[in-house]
mmCIF file of C-alpha atoms and ligand atoms in Angstrom:
data_model
loop_
_atom_site.group_PDB
_atom_site.id
_atom_site.type_symbol
_atom_site.label_atom_id
_atom_site.label_comp_id
_atom_site.label_asym_id
_atom_site.label_seq_id
_atom_site.Cartn_x
_atom_site.Cartn_y
_atom_site.Cartn_z
ATOM 1 C CA UNK A 1 26.083 -17.274 1.008
ATOM 2 C CA UNK A 2 25.502 -17.649 4.769
ATOM 3 C CA UNK A 3 23.600 -20.751 5.710
ATOM 4 C CA UNK A 4 22.125 -21.353 9.149
ATOM 5 C CA UNK A 5 22.995 -24.606 10.882
ATOM 6 C CA UNK A 6 20.407 -27.174 10.097
ATOM 7 C CA UNK A 7 17.790 -27.683 12.766
ATOM 8 C CA UNK A 8 19.020 -30.425 15.152
ATOM 9 C CA UNK A 9 16.903 -33.118 16.888
ATOM 10 C CA UNK A 10 15.387 -31.536 19.990
ATOM 11 C CA UNK A 11 15.560 -27.949 18.669
ATOM 12 C CA UNK A 12 12.715 -25.612 17.888
ATOM 13 C CA UNK A 13 12.491 -22.981 15.148
ATOM 14 C CA UNK A 14 9.803 -20.322 15.435
ATOM 15 C CA UNK A 15 9.147 -19.730 11.716
ATOM 16 C CA UNK A 16 7.261 -16.907 10.109
ATOM 17 C CA UNK A 17 4.947 -18.341 7.445
ATOM 18 C CA UNK A 18 4.158 -14.974 5.949
ATOM 19 C CA UNK A 19 0.613 -13.838 5.036
ATOM 20 C CA UNK A 20 -0.337 -16.827 2.868
ATOM 21 C CA UNK A 21 1.336 -16.630 -0.531
ATOM 22 C CA UNK A 22 4.034 -19.345 -0.352
ATOM 23 C CA UNK A 23 6.317 -17.236 -2.558
ATOM 24 C CA UNK A 24 6.546 -14.779 0.379
ATOM 25 C CA UNK A 25 8.347 -17.404 2.534
ATOM 26 C CA UNK A 26 11.993 -16.761 3.247
ATOM 27 C CA UNK A 27 14.549 -19.330 2.126
ATOM 28 C CA UNK A 28 15.319 -19.961 5.817
ATOM 29 C CA UNK A 29 11.664 -20.704 6.428
ATOM 30 C CA UNK A 30 11.532 -23.071 3.478
ATOM 31 C CA UNK A 31 14.690 -24.892 4.718
ATOM 32 C CA UNK A 32 13.363 -25.173 8.256
ATOM 33 C CA UNK A 33 10.057 -26.656 6.907
ATOM 34 C CA UNK A 34 11.966 -29.180 4.838
ATOM 35 C CA UNK A 35 13.994 -30.286 7.896
ATOM 36 C CA UNK A 36 11.083 -30.526 10.352
ATOM 37 C CA UNK A 37 9.873 -33.717 11.913
ATOM 38 C CA UNK A 38 6.914 -31.918 13.462
ATOM 39 C CA UNK A 39 5.211 -28.708 12.350
ATOM 40 C CA UNK A 40 2.997 -27.143 14.891
ATOM 41 C CA UNK A 41 0.992 -24.431 13.081
ATOM 42 C CA UNK A 42 -1.578 -21.769 13.635
ATOM 43 C CA UNK A 43 -5.010 -21.644 12.053
ATOM 44 C CA UNK A 44 -4.087 -18.787 9.803
ATOM 45 C CA UNK A 45 -1.125 -20.553 8.126
ATOM 46 C CA UNK A 46 -2.175 -21.287 4.507
ATOM 47 C CA UNK A 47 -2.409 -24.796 3.077
ATOM 48 C CA UNK A 48 -0.075 -23.761 0.272
ATOM 49 C CA UNK A 49 2.673 -23.057 2.884
ATOM 50 C CA UNK A 50 1.968 -26.223 4.800
ATOM 51 C CA UNK A 51 2.355 -28.182 1.645
ATOM 52 C CA UNK A 52 6.011 -27.185 1.534
ATOM 53 C CA UNK A 53 6.725 -29.025 4.790
ATOM 54 C CA UNK A 54 8.834 -32.204 4.815
ATOM 55 C CA UNK A 55 6.362 -34.822 3.487
ATOM 56 C CA UNK A 56 7.312 -37.116 6.370
ATOM 57 C CA UNK A 57 6.632 -34.367 8.939
ATOM 58 C CA UNK A 58 3.732 -34.666 11.369
ATOM 59 C CA UNK A 59 1.468 -31.565 10.980
ATOM 60 C CA UNK A 60 -0.302 -30.477 14.198
ATOM 61 C CA UNK A 61 -2.931 -27.685 14.224
ATOM 62 C CA UNK A 62 -2.621 -25.496 17.289
ATOM 63 C CA UNK A 63 -5.295 -23.235 15.846
ATOM 64 C CA UNK A 64 -7.021 -20.630 17.789
ATOM 65 C CA UNK A 65 -9.985 -18.580 16.842
ATOM 66 C CA UNK A 66 -9.925 -14.754 17.348
ATOM 67 C CA UNK A 67 -12.045 -14.792 20.425
ATOM 68 C CA UNK A 68 -11.746 -17.715 22.827
ATOM 69 C CA UNK A 69 -8.763 -19.969 22.162
ATOM 70 C CA UNK A 70 -9.472 -23.395 20.692
ATOM 71 C CA UNK A 71 -6.250 -24.628 22.336
ATOM 72 C CA UNK A 72 -4.944 -23.027 25.525
ATOM 73 C CA UNK A 73 -1.552 -21.370 25.362
ATOM 74 C CA UNK A 74 -0.223 -23.668 28.072
ATOM 75 C CA UNK A 75 -1.300 -26.670 26.023
ATOM 76 C CA UNK A 76 0.469 -25.350 22.969
ATOM 77 C CA UNK A 77 3.641 -24.756 25.089
ATOM 78 C CA UNK A 78 3.366 -28.294 26.359
ATOM 79 C CA UNK A 79 2.970 -29.701 22.806
ATOM 80 C CA UNK A 80 6.129 -27.946 21.624
ATOM 81 C CA UNK A 81 8.122 -29.076 24.718
ATOM 82 C CA UNK A 82 6.932 -32.655 24.438
ATOM 83 C CA UNK A 83 8.029 -32.972 20.813
ATOM 84 C CA UNK A 84 11.346 -31.244 21.362
ATOM 85 C CA UNK A 85 12.095 -33.493 24.363
ATOM 86 C CA UNK A 86 11.189 -36.538 22.290
ATOM 87 C CA UNK A 87 14.015 -35.527 19.971
ATOM 88 C CA UNK A 88 12.014 -34.073 17.114
ATOM 89 C CA UNK A 89 13.120 -31.134 14.965
ATOM 90 C CA UNK A 90 10.223 -28.885 15.712
ATOM 91 C CA UNK A 91 8.951 -26.032 13.538
ATOM 92 C CA UNK A 92 6.500 -23.755 15.303
ATOM 93 C CA UNK A 93 4.946 -22.137 12.309
ATOM 94 C CA UNK A 94 3.131 -18.817 12.888
ATOM 95 C CA UNK A 95 1.363 -16.658 10.295
ATOM 96 C CA UNK A 96 3.127 -13.536 9.190
ATOM 97 C CA UNK A 97 6.035 -12.676 11.428
ATOM 98 C CA UNK A 98 6.246 -14.741 14.599
ATOM 99 C CA UNK A 99 7.160 -11.614 16.595
ATOM 100 C CA UNK A 100 4.104 -9.620 15.616
ATOM 101 C CA UNK A 101 1.071 -10.389 17.762
ATOM 102 C CA UNK A 102 2.292 -13.961 17.783
ATOM 103 C CA UNK A 103 2.482 -14.874 21.515
ATOM 104 C CA UNK A 104 6.032 -15.652 20.851
ATOM 105 C CA UNK A 105 7.407 -14.763 24.266
ATOM 106 C CA UNK A 106 5.144 -17.165 26.138
ATOM 107 C CA UNK A 107 6.470 -20.032 24.069
ATOM 108 C CA UNK A 108 10.097 -18.912 24.326
ATOM 109 C CA UNK A 109 9.775 -18.686 28.068
ATOM 110 C CA UNK A 110 8.397 -22.261 28.157
ATOM 111 C CA UNK A 111 11.457 -23.503 26.212
ATOM 112 C CA UNK A 112 13.935 -21.513 28.218
ATOM 113 C CA UNK A 113 12.510 -22.928 31.426
ATOM 114 C CA UNK A 114 13.426 -26.418 30.131
ATOM 115 C CA UNK A 115 16.747 -25.606 28.452
ATOM 116 C CA UNK A 116 15.452 -26.285 24.953
ATOM 117 C CA UNK A 117 17.273 -24.518 22.089
ATOM 118 C CA UNK A 118 15.272 -22.322 19.820
ATOM 119 C CA UNK A 119 15.702 -19.772 17.017
ATOM 120 C CA UNK A 120 13.492 -17.317 15.270
ATOM 121 C CA UNK A 121 13.074 -17.106 11.517
ATOM 122 C CA UNK A 122 11.275 -13.827 10.748
ATOM 123 C CA UNK A 123 8.545 -13.554 8.172
ATOM 124 C CA UNK A 124 6.634 -11.013 6.213
ATOM 125 C CA UNK A 125 3.933 -9.628 8.375
ATOM 126 C CA UNK A 126 0.416 -9.194 6.992
ATOM 127 C CA UNK A 127 0.607 -5.356 7.182
ATOM 128 C CA UNK A 128 3.522 -5.122 4.755
ATOM 129 C CA UNK A 129 1.847 -7.486 2.307
ATOM 130 C CA UNK A 130 -1.417 -5.591 2.573
ATOM 131 C CA UNK A 131 0.295 -2.225 1.992
ATOM 132 C CA UNK A 132 2.116 -3.654 -1.035
ATOM 133 C CA UNK A 133 -1.247 -4.865 -2.353
ATOM 134 C CA UNK A 134 -2.436 -1.275 -2.346
ATOM 135 C CA UNK A 135 0.571 -0.164 -4.349
ATOM 136 C CA UNK A 136 1.511 1.983 -1.397
ATOM 137 C CA UNK A 137 4.442 2.426 0.924
ATOM 138 C CA UNK A 138 4.386 2.133 4.706
ATOM 139 C CA UNK A 139 6.285 5.364 5.266
ATOM 140 C CA UNK A 140 6.590 8.282 2.939
ATOM 141 C CA UNK A 141 8.640 11.378 3.155
ATOM 142 C CA UNK A 142 6.470 14.327 4.120
ATOM 143 C CA UNK A 143 3.470 12.084 5.002
ATOM 144 C CA UNK A 144 4.456 9.842 7.899
ATOM 145 C CA UNK A 145 7.883 9.374 9.417
ATOM 146 C CA UNK A 146 6.670 6.359 11.401
ATOM 147 C CA UNK A 147 4.049 3.598 11.338
ATOM 148 C CA UNK A 148 2.304 1.764 14.057
ATOM 149 C CA UNK A 149 1.405 -1.937 14.222
ATOM 150 C CA UNK A 150 -1.493 -2.160 16.578
ATOM 151 C CA UNK A 151 -4.009 -4.600 17.808
ATOM 152 C CA UNK A 152 -7.731 -3.917 17.944
ATOM 153 C CA UNK A 153 -8.089 -5.936 21.122
ATOM 154 C CA UNK A 154 -5.892 -7.446 23.774
ATOM 155 C CA UNK A 155 -6.416 -9.760 26.654
ATOM 156 C CA UNK A 156 -8.314 -7.074 28.629
ATOM 157 C CA UNK A 157 -10.710 -6.209 25.727
ATOM 158 C CA UNK A 158 -10.342 -3.336 23.298
ATOM 159 C CA UNK A 159 -6.789 -2.165 23.359
ATOM 160 C CA UNK A 160 -5.893 1.391 24.452
ATOM 161 C CA UNK A 161 -3.673 3.538 22.374
ATOM 162 C CA UNK A 162 -2.241 7.049 22.026
ATOM 163 C CA UNK A 163 -5.371 8.269 20.247
ATOM 164 C CA UNK A 164 -4.261 11.897 20.095
ATOM 165 C CA UNK A 165 -1.144 10.999 18.183
ATOM 166 C CA UNK A 166 -2.972 8.588 15.941
ATOM 167 C CA UNK A 167 -5.615 11.179 15.060
ATOM 168 C CA UNK A 168 -3.029 13.550 13.456
ATOM 169 C CA UNK A 169 -3.231 14.020 9.739
ATOM 170 C CA UNK A 170 -0.929 11.705 7.746
ATOM 171 C CA UNK A 171 -0.570 9.121 10.469
ATOM 172 C CA UNK A 172 -0.430 5.521 9.262
ATOM 173 C CA UNK A 173 -1.352 2.482 11.406
ATOM 174 C CA UNK A 174 -1.933 -1.143 10.589
ATOM 175 C CA UNK A 175 -4.559 -2.544 12.833
ATOM 176 C CA UNK A 176 -4.524 -6.289 13.432
ATOM 177 C CA UNK A 177 -7.476 -8.109 14.826
ATOM 178 C CA UNK A 178 -9.444 -4.999 14.331
ATOM 179 C CA UNK A 179 -12.686 -6.024 12.718
ATOM 180 C CA UNK A 180 -14.735 -6.166 15.863
ATOM 181 C CA UNK A 181 -13.052 -3.147 17.348
ATOM 182 C CA UNK A 182 -13.668 -0.948 14.328
ATOM 183 C CA UNK A 183 -16.483 1.115 15.894
ATOM 184 C CA UNK A 184 -14.498 1.620 19.060
ATOM 185 C CA UNK A 185 -11.370 2.614 17.062
ATOM 186 C CA UNK A 186 -13.370 5.075 14.971
ATOM 187 C CA UNK A 187 -15.004 6.589 18.046
ATOM 188 C CA UNK A 188 -11.755 7.073 19.837
ATOM 189 C CA UNK A 189 -10.041 8.572 16.836
ATOM 190 C CA UNK A 190 -12.866 11.029 15.996
ATOM 191 C CA UNK A 191 -13.124 11.983 19.656
ATOM 192 C CA UNK A 192 -9.471 13.007 19.447
ATOM 193 C CA UNK A 193 -9.982 15.116 16.394
ATOM 194 C CA UNK A 194 -9.241 12.774 13.500
ATOM 195 C CA UNK A 195 -10.656 13.921 10.135
ATOM 196 C CA UNK A 196 -13.758 11.833 9.305
ATOM 197 C CA UNK A 197 -12.510 11.757 5.709
ATOM 198 C CA UNK A 198 -9.196 10.042 6.663
ATOM 199 C CA UNK A 199 -8.709 7.172 4.236
ATOM 200 C CA UNK A 200 -9.005 3.613 5.636
ATOM 201 C CA UNK A 201 -8.503 0.478 3.660
ATOM 202 C CA UNK A 202 -9.317 -2.906 4.911
ATOM 203 C CA UNK A 203 -7.333 -5.729 3.331
ATOM 204 C CA UNK A 204 -8.768 -9.236 3.744
ATOM 205 C CA UNK A 205 -6.637 -12.283 2.946
ATOM 206 C CA UNK A 206 -3.595 -10.241 1.970
ATOM 207 C CA UNK A 207 -1.332 -11.902 -0.560
ATOM 208 C CA UNK A 208 -3.788 -14.757 -1.135
ATOM 209 C CA UNK A 209 -5.712 -15.480 -4.339
ATOM 210 C CA UNK A 210 -8.897 -14.210 -2.651
ATOM 211 C CA UNK A 211 -7.320 -10.964 -1.407
ATOM 212 C CA UNK A 212 -9.935 -8.261 -1.049
ATOM 213 C CA UNK A 213 -9.363 -4.494 -0.604
ATOM 214 C CA UNK A 214 -12.204 -2.368 0.753
ATOM 215 C CA UNK A 215 -11.383 1.348 0.537
ATOM 216 C CA UNK A 216 -13.415 3.659 2.705
ATOM 217 C CA UNK A 217 -13.060 6.553 5.174
ATOM 218 C CA UNK A 218 -12.830 6.666 8.922
ATOM 219 C CA UNK A 219 -16.374 7.987 9.100
ATOM 220 C CA UNK A 220 -17.831 5.161 6.980
ATOM 221 C CA UNK A 221 -15.730 2.295 8.393
ATOM 222 C CA UNK A 222 -18.151 0.649 10.807
ATOM 223 C CA UNK A 223 -21.074 0.843 8.304
ATOM 224 C CA UNK A 224 -18.839 -0.619 5.502
ATOM 225 C CA UNK A 225 -17.732 -3.431 7.821
ATOM 226 C CA UNK A 226 -21.271 -4.225 8.677
ATOM 227 C CA UNK A 227 -22.348 -4.284 5.063
ATOM 228 C CA UNK A 228 -19.472 -6.434 3.732
ATOM 229 C CA UNK A 229 -19.090 -9.953 5.071
ATOM 230 C CA UNK A 230 -15.391 -10.016 5.998
ATOM 231 C CA UNK A 231 -14.825 -13.600 7.114
ATOM 232 C CA UNK A 232 -11.110 -13.906 6.463
ATOM 233 C CA UNK A 233 -8.191 -12.423 8.412
ATOM 234 C CA UNK A 234 -8.067 -8.723 7.724
ATOM 235 C CA UNK A 235 -5.765 -5.796 8.445
ATOM 236 C CA UNK A 236 -7.228 -2.288 8.746
ATOM 237 C CA UNK A 237 -4.888 0.340 7.256
ATOM 238 C CA UNK A 238 -5.495 3.729 8.793
ATOM 239 C CA UNK A 239 -4.365 6.639 6.647
ATOM 240 C CA UNK A 240 -3.840 4.680 3.413
ATOM 241 C CA UNK A 241 -5.927 4.430 0.275
ATOM 242 C CA UNK A 242 -5.121 2.192 -2.689
ATOM 243 C CA UNK A 243 -3.029 3.991 -5.334
ATOM 244 C CA UNK A 244 -5.116 5.003 -8.358
ATOM 245 C CA UNK A 245 -6.401 1.841 -10.071
ATOM 246 C CA UNK A 246 -4.757 2.455 -13.396
ATOM 247 C CA UNK A 247 -1.287 2.178 -11.902
ATOM 248 C CA UNK A 248 -2.182 -0.954 -9.883
ATOM 249 C CA UNK A 249 -2.418 -3.240 -12.966
ATOM 250 C CA UNK A 250 1.034 -4.733 -12.684
ATOM 251 C CA UNK A 251 0.785 -5.187 -8.955
ATOM 252 C CA UNK A 252 -2.065 -7.662 -9.180
ATOM 253 C CA UNK A 253 -1.590 -11.142 -7.883
ATOM 254 C CA UNK A 254 -0.853 -13.794 -10.462
ATOM 255 C CA UNK A 255 -3.325 -16.516 -9.603
ATOM 256 C CA UNK A 256 -2.058 -19.858 -10.745
HETATM 257 N N1 LIG B 301 1.886 -12.793 13.226
HETATM 258 C C1 LIG B 301 0.850 -12.350 12.324
HETATM 259 C C2 LIG B 301 -0.285 -11.667 13.061
HETATM 260 C C3 LIG B 301 -1.066 -12.675 13.933
HETATM 261 S S1 LIG B 301 -2.481 -11.964 14.684
HETATM 262 C C4 LIG B 301 1.458 -11.426 11.305
HETATM 263 O O1 LIG B 301 2.668 -10.998 11.444
HETATM 264 O O2 LIG B 301 0.839 -11.123 10.325
HETATM 265 C C5 LIG B 301 -3.753 -12.377 13.627
HETATM 266 C C6 LIG B 301 -4.130 -11.160 12.761
HETATM 267 O O3 LIG B 301 -3.299 -10.955 11.659
HETATM 268 C C7 LIG B 301 -5.515 -11.328 12.083
HETATM 269 O O4 LIG B 301 -6.544 -10.966 12.892
HETATM 270 C C8 LIG B 301 -5.383 -10.275 10.961
HETATM 271 O O5 LIG B 301 -5.535 -8.901 11.452
HETATM 272 C C9 LIG B 301 -3.910 -10.411 10.616
HETATM 273 N N2 LIG B 301 -3.700 -11.255 9.413
HETATM 274 C C10 LIG B 301 -3.003 -12.549 9.423
HETATM 275 N N3 LIG B 301 -2.949 -12.957 8.173
HETATM 276 C C11 LIG B 301 -3.506 -12.033 7.358
HETATM 277 C C12 LIG B 301 -3.775 -11.954 5.956
HETATM 278 N N4 LIG B 301 -3.324 -12.910 5.066
HETATM 279 N N5 LIG B 301 -4.398 -10.834 5.516
HETATM 280 C C13 LIG B 301 -4.803 -9.906 6.295
HETATM 281 N N6 LIG B 301 -4.682 -9.926 7.710
HETATM 282 C C14 LIG B 301 -3.992 -10.961 8.177
#
């Protein structure tokens, strides 16, 4: 078995925490957490995952809320740099996969500028966990030969996309940070000819004990979102409906 070099003092590991269920951590992630002196984590990292950190490690919350950061990116960069320079083994723990809407590059640049060693430990991104929860596949022969991971909003506001391509029948997209952008997304897609009956499923708290799946259509999406209080992190899956309930029995989460 290949084993990565243990994290050395002064090094940083960007670790994917997965969508919340600690059993979805990789072995590499688990090892890095056990070796860490300092764990700097995002708001969306679950307590169950944090609990697997080295019991001696200092846990620091660099949490940001969806709109308006609680901690500025520069301050987070400075926090990582300070601990690495002080000789700590630093785990920068990000929800899902660190390379998917994770502001990873900003943090890598800050470390590179100071000659600090880093590595990336990938994780299961919330979209794959959400799709698995529906009993579905991301790609399927004859339906979609590709899939998009998109954000509902970016630094400039609502994110722009290739709407015409997305509006085609059979397209599948996982929309992160999409709750507030739902009406905008729906409008753009319908304007470009998307079928109003296109299935859309919103998955809140994917992989967690409180996972919720709301199956709807493109036409009804904004109304459904307004009617349901969706407070947790959610991925909107365009073009996917849950597989028929009867076959989903064995795919349910075991809640212990
Ligand atoms: N790096 C993360 C994404 C960070 S952006 C990843 O790979 O998953 C934050 C967005 O991720 C949230 O707005 C939400 O859209 C999504 N998200 C994170 N955790 C989630 C979860 N457990 N269930 C559903 N969506 C989640």
